[in-house]
Short mmCIF file of C-alpha atoms in Angstrom, two decimals:
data_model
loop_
_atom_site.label_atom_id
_atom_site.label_comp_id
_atom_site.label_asym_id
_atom_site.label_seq_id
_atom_site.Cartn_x
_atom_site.Cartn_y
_atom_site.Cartn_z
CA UNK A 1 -5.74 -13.06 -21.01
CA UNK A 2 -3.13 -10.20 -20.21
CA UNK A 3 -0.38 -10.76 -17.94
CA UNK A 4 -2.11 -7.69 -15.76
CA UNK A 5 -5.21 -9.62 -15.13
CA UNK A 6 -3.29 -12.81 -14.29
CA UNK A 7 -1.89 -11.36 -12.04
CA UNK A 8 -4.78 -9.65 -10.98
CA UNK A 9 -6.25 -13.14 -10.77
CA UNK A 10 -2.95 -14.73 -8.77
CA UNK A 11 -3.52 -11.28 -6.05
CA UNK A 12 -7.25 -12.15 -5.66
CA UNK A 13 -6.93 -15.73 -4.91
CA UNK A 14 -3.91 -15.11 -2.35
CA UNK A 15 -6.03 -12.70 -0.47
CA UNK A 16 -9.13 -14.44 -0.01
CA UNK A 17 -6.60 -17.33 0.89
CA UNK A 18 -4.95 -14.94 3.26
CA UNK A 19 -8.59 -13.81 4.67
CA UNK A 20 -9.86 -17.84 5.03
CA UNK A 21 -7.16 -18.93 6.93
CA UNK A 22 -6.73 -15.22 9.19
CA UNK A 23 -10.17 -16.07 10.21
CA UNK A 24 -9.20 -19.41 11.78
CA UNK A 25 -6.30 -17.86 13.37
CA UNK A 26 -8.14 -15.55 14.82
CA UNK A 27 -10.49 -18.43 16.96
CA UNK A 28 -8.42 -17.45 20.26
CA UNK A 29 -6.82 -13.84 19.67
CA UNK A 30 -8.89 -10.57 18.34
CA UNK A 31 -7.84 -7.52 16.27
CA UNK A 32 -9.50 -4.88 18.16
CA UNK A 33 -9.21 -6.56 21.66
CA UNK A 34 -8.57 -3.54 23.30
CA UNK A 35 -11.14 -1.49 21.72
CA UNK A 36 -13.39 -0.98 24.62
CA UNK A 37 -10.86 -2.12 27.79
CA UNK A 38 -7.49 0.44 26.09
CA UNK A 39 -7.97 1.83 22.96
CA UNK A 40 -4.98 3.76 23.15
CA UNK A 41 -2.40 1.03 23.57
CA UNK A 42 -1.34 0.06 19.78
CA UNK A 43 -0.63 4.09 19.11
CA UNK A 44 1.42 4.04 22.53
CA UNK A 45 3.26 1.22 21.54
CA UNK A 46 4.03 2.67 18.11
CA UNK A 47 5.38 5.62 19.56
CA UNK A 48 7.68 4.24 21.98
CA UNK A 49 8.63 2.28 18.51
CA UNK A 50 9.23 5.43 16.28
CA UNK A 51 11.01 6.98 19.65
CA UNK A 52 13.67 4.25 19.98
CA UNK A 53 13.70 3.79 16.05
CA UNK A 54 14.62 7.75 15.67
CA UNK A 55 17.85 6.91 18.19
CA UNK A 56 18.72 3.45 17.17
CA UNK A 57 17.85 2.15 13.90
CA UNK A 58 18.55 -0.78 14.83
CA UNK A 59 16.03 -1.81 17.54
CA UNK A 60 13.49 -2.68 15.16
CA UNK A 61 15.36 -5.82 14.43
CA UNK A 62 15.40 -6.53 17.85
CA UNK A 63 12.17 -6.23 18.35
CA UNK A 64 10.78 -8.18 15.29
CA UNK A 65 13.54 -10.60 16.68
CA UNK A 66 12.00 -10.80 20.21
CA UNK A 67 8.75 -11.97 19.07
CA UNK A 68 9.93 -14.64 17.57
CA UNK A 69 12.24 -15.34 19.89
CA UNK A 70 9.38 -15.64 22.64
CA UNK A 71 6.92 -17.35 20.44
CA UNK A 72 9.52 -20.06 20.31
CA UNK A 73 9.90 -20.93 23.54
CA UNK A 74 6.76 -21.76 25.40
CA UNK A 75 4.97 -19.50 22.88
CA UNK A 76 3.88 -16.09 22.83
CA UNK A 77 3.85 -15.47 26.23
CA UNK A 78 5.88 -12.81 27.04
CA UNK A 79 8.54 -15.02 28.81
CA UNK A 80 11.48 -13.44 27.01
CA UNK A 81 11.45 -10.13 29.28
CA UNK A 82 11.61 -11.77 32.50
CA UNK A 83 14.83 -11.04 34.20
CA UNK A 84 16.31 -13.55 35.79
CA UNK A 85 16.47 -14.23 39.67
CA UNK A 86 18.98 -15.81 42.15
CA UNK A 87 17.20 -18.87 41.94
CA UNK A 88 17.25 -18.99 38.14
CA UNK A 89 18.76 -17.71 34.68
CA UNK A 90 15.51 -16.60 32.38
CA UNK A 91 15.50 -17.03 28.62
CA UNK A 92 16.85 -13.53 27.70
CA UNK A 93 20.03 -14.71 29.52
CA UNK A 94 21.10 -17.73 28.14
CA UNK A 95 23.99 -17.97 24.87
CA UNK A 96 20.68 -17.81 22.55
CA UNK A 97 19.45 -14.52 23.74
CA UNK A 98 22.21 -12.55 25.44
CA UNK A 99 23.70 -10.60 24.07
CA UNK A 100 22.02 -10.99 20.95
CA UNK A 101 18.41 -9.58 21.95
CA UNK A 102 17.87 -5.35 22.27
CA UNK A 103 14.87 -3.58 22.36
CA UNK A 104 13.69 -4.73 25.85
CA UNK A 105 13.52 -0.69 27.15
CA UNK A 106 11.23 -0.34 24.55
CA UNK A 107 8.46 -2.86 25.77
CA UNK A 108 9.47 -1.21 29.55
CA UNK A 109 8.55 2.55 28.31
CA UNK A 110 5.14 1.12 26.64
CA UNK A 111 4.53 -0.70 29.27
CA UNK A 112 5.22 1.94 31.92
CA UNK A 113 2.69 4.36 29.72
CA UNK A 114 -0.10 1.51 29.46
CA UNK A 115 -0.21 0.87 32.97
CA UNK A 116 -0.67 5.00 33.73
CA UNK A 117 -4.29 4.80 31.88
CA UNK A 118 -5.07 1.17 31.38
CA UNK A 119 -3.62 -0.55 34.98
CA UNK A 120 -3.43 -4.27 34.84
CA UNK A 121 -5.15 -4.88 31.30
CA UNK A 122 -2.44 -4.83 28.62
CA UNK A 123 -0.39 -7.83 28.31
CA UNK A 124 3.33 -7.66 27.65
CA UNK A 125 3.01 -10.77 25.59
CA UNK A 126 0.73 -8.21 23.03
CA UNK A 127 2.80 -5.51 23.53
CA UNK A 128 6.12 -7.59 22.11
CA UNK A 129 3.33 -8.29 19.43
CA UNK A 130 2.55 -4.72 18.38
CA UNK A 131 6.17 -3.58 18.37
CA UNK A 132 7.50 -5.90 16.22
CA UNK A 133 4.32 -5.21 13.62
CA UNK A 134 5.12 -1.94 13.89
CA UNK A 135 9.12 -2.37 13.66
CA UNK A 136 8.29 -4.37 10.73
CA UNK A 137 6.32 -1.34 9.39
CA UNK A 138 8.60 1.28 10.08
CA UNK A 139 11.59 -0.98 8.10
CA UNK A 140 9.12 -0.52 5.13
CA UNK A 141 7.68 -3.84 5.28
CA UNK A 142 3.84 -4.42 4.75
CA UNK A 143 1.38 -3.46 7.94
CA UNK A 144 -0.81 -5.89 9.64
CA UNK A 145 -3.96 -6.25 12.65
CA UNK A 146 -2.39 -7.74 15.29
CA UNK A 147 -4.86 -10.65 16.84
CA UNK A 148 -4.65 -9.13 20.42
CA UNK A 149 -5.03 -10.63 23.77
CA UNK A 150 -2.38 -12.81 24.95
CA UNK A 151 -2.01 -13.00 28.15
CA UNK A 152 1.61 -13.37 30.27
CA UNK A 153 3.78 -16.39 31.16
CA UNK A 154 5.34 -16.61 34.52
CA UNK A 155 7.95 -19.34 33.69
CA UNK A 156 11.12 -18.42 31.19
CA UNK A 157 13.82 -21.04 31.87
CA UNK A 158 17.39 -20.71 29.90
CA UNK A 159 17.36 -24.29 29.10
CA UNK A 160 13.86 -24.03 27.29
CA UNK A 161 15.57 -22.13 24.51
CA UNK A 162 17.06 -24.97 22.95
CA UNK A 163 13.95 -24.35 20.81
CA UNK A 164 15.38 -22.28 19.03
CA UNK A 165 16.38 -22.66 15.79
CA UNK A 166 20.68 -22.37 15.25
CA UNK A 167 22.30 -20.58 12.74
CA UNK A 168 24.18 -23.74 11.77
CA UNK A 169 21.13 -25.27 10.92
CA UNK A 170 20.98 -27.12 7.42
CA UNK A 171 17.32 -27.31 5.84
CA UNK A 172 15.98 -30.08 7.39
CA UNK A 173 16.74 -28.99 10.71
CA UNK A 174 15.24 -26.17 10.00
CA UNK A 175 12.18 -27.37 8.30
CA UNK A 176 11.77 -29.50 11.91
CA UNK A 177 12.35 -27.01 14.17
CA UNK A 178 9.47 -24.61 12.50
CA UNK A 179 7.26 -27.90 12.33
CA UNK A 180 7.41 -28.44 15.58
CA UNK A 181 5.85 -24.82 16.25
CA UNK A 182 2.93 -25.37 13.63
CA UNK A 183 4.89 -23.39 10.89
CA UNK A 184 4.76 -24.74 7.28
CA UNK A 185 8.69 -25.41 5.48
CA UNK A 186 7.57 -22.08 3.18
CA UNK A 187 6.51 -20.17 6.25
CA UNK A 188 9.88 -20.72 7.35
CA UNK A 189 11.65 -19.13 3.88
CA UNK A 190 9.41 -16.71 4.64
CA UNK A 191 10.15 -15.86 8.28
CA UNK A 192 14.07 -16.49 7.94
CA UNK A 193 13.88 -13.06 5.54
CA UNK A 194 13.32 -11.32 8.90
CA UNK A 195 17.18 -11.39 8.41
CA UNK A 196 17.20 -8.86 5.95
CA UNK A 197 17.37 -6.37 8.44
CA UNK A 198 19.55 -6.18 11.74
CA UNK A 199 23.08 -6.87 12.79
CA UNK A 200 24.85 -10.31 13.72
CA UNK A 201 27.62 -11.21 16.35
CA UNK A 202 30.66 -12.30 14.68
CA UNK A 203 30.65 -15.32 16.79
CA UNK A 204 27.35 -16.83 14.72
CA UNK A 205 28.97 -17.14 11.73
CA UNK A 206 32.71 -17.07 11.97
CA UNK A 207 33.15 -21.15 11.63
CA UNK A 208 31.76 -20.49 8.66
CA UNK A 209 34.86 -18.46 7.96
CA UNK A 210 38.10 -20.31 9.78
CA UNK A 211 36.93 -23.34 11.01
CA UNK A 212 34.27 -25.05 8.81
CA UNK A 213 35.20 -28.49 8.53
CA UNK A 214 38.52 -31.07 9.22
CA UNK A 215 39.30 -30.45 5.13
CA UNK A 216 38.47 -26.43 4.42
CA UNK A 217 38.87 -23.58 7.03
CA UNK A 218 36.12 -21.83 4.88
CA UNK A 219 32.61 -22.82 3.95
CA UNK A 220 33.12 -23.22 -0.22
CA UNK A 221 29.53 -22.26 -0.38
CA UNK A 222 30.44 -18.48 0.77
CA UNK A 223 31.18 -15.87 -1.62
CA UNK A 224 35.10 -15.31 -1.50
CA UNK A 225 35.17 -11.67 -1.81
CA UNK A 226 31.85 -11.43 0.86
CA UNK A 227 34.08 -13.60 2.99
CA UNK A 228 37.11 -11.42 2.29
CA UNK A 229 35.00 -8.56 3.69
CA UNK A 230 33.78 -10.60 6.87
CA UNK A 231 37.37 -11.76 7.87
CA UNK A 232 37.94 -8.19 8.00
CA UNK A 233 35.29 -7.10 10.17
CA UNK A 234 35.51 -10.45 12.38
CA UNK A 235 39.36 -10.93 12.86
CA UNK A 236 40.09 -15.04 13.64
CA UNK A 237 40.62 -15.26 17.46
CA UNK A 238 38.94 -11.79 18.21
CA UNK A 239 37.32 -12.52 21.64
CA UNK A 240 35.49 -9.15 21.41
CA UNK A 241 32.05 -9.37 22.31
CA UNK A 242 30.75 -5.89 20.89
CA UNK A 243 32.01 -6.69 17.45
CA UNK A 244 28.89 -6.68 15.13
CA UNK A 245 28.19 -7.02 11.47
CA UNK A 246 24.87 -5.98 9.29
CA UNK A 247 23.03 -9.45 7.82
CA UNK A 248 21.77 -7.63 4.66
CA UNK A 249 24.94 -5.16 4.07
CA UNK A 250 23.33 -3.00 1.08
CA UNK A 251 20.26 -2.22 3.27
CA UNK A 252 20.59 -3.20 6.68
CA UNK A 253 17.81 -1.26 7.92
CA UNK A 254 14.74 -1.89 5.27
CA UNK A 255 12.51 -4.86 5.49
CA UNK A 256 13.14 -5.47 1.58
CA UNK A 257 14.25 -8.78 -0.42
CA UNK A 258 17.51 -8.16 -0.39
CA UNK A 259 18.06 -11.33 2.22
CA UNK A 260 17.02 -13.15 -0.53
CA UNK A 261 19.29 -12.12 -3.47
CA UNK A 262 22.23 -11.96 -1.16
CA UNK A 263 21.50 -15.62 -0.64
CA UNK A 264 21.46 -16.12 -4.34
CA UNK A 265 24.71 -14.63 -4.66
CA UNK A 266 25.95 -16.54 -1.89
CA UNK A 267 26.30 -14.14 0.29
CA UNK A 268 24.07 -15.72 2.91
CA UNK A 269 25.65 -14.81 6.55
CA UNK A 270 24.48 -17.66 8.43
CA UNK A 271 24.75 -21.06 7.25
CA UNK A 272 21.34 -21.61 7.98
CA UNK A 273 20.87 -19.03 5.67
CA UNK A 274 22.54 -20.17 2.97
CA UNK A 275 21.22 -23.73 3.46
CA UNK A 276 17.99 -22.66 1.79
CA UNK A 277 19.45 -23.19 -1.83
CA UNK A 278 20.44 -26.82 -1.04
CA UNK A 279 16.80 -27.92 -1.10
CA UNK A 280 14.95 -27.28 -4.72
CA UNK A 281 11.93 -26.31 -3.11
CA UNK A 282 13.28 -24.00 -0.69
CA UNK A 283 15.56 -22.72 -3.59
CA UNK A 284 12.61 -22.16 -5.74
CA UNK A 285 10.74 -20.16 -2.77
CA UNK A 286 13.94 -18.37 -2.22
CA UNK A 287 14.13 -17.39 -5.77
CA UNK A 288 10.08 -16.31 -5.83
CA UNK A 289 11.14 -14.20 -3.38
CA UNK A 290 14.00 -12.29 -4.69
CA UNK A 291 12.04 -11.46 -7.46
CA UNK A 292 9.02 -10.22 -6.42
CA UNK A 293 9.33 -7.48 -3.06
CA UNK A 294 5.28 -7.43 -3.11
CA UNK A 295 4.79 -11.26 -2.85
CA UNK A 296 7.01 -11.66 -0.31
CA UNK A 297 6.05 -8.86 1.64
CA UNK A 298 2.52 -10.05 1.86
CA UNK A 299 3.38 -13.46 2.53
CA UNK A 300 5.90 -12.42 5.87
CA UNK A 301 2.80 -10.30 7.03
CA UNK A 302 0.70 -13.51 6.86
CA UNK A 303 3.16 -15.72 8.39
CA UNK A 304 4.07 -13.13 11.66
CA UNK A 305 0.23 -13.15 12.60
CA UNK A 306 0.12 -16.93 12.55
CA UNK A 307 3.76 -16.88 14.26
CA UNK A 308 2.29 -14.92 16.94
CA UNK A 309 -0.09 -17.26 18.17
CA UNK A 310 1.97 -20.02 18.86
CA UNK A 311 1.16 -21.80 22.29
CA UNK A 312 -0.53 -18.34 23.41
CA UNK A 313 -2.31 -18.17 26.78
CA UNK A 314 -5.98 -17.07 26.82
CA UNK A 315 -8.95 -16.09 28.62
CA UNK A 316 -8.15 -17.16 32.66
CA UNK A 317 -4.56 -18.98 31.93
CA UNK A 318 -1.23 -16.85 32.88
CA UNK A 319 -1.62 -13.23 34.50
CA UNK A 320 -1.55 -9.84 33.49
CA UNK A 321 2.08 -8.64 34.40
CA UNK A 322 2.39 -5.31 35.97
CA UNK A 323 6.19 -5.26 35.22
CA UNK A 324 7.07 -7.06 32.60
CA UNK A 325 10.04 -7.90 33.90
CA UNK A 326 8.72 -9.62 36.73
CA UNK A 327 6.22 -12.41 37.60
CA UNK A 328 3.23 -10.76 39.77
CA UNK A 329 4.00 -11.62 42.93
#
């Protein structure tokens, strides 16, 4: 047999593995859910997308970021765009999310358009859905039907976003935290290559840099001349806010592998990035990955469909929000 046809062979098996499992996903959500109610609101939503991608580059990171970042806590529900109140501080506002989430005017503008011919039947939860498919799209990554109709939290509590994972996670942790939200050890290699596009506040990583342990001010598992460059950018003691590095420096703003050979060169930025070479299955997936843009590419478009319907609300449960910022009153 000819390596062609294996692989042929290896392609065919992963899709109809890809098609089994898409159909049990699919047992509370529907691609095409808005066929007959809003047919319009997945090309709205991709052109707010291209319009804030055209001026900003980099809110498709943030938007890929804020679905996960929802799903996490309480699932996808659209919790992360509430704006907090007197009486409480939402999720977008806590250390987690602020000021490290962006692309919130973008679900606003979709939103604003979706209510002008389809009032009160788009959910922002599917909207934060949409835009990060089609962020992930526009970055070059592999398309995907979205399993549509989520319907809208009205809780987001700070405190609840303890769920999400750290970037000074080791493996384990990591392997836990996804657990907890249904997500297989690979899906989360998978997922964490999300960080092969976007930007990163120097205050994620920078212990990593000056203040790793009691015996060495730097982590020893960082590249020296990467970490050369980052002391540079990050300057020990710098209590600027707005300073920002790229994750994946050679192409910050392609969904590619590149996450994954920069972690084989040890140039991971995070330590839970790095982390995924201490594990030898992790390291093997992380190696799989580097090496073939296709597989992985397929596999991340797998794993943000079943991502996106963590803990989602359905049928009569939640509400329809007419400003996603705000609970219905």
């Amino acid at each position: 047999m000819s390596a062609r046809m294996l692989m042929s062979g290896v392609w065919a098996a992963l899709i109809f593995v890809v098609l089994c499992e898409c159909i049990m996903l699919e047992a509370q959500l529907q691609v095409g859910f808005y066929g007959s109610s809003c047919s319009m609101v997945e090309f709205i939503v991709k052109q707010e997308v291209t319009k804030a991608f055209i001026k900003d580059r980099g809110v498709a990171a943030g938007l890929v970021r804020m679905h996960f970042h929802d799903c996490f806590v309480r699932g996808c529900d659209g919790s992360v765009l509430i704006d907090s109140t007197p009486s409480n501080t939402a999720e977008k506002d806590s250390p987690a999310n602020n000021p490290s989430l962006r692309g919130f005017e973008v679900i606003d503008s979709a939103k604003a358009r979706l209510e002008s011919v389809c009032r009160g039947v788009v959910s922002c939860a599917d909207i934060v859905a949409f835009a990060a498919r089609d962020s992930v799209e526009i970055t070059r990554g592999f398309g995907y039907a979205v399993p549509a109709g989520r319907r809208d939290g009205r809780i987001s509590l700070a405190s609840e976003t303890r769920n999400l994972p750290s970037p000074a996670f080791n493996v384990d942790q990591l392997t836990q935290n996804f657990k907890n939200m249904g997500l297989t050890q690979e899906e989360m290699v998978t997922l964490s290559g999300a960080h092969t596009i976007g930007r990163s506040h120097c205050g994620s990583f920078t212990s990593r840099l000056y203040n790793f342990n009691s015996t060495t001010s730097q982590d020893p598992s960082l590249d020296p001349g990467y970490a050369a460059q980052l002391k540079q950018q990050c300057p020990q003691g710098s209590t600027d806010t707005s300073l920002v590095v790229p994750m994946n420096p050679a192409s910050p703003d392609i969904t590619d592998v590149g996450y994954y050979t920069d972690i084989l060169a040890n140039r991971g930025l995070f330590t839970s990035d790095q982390t995924l070479l201490t594990n030898p299955t992790t390291a093997i997936q992380v190696t799989q990955n580097a090496r073939s843009s296709l597989l992985w590419k397929s596999k991340f478009a797998f794993a943000m469909v079943k991502m996106g319907q963590i803990g989602v609300l359905t049928s009569t449960a939640g509400e329809i929000r007419a400003n996603c910022r705000v609970i219905n009153s």
